[in-house]
Amino acid sequence: MQAIAEAIGQLPVHVYERGEDGAWHAAFGKSIHELAV
């Protein structure tokens, strides 16, 4: 079970934010704080 959890933990996580135009855009170079506000 631990091996599975460690393997999943190594997968990349892509973060997106909704832009003013309503479309989703990749949130490159943003901190978590900027996305949460």
C-alpha angles and dihedrals in degrees: 000000000000091000090056092049092049092049092050090048090060095058117107118254118215116205122203133186131199111248128215088265090060094248125121116250131185109259101223119173095010126127122229089249092058091051095048096051 
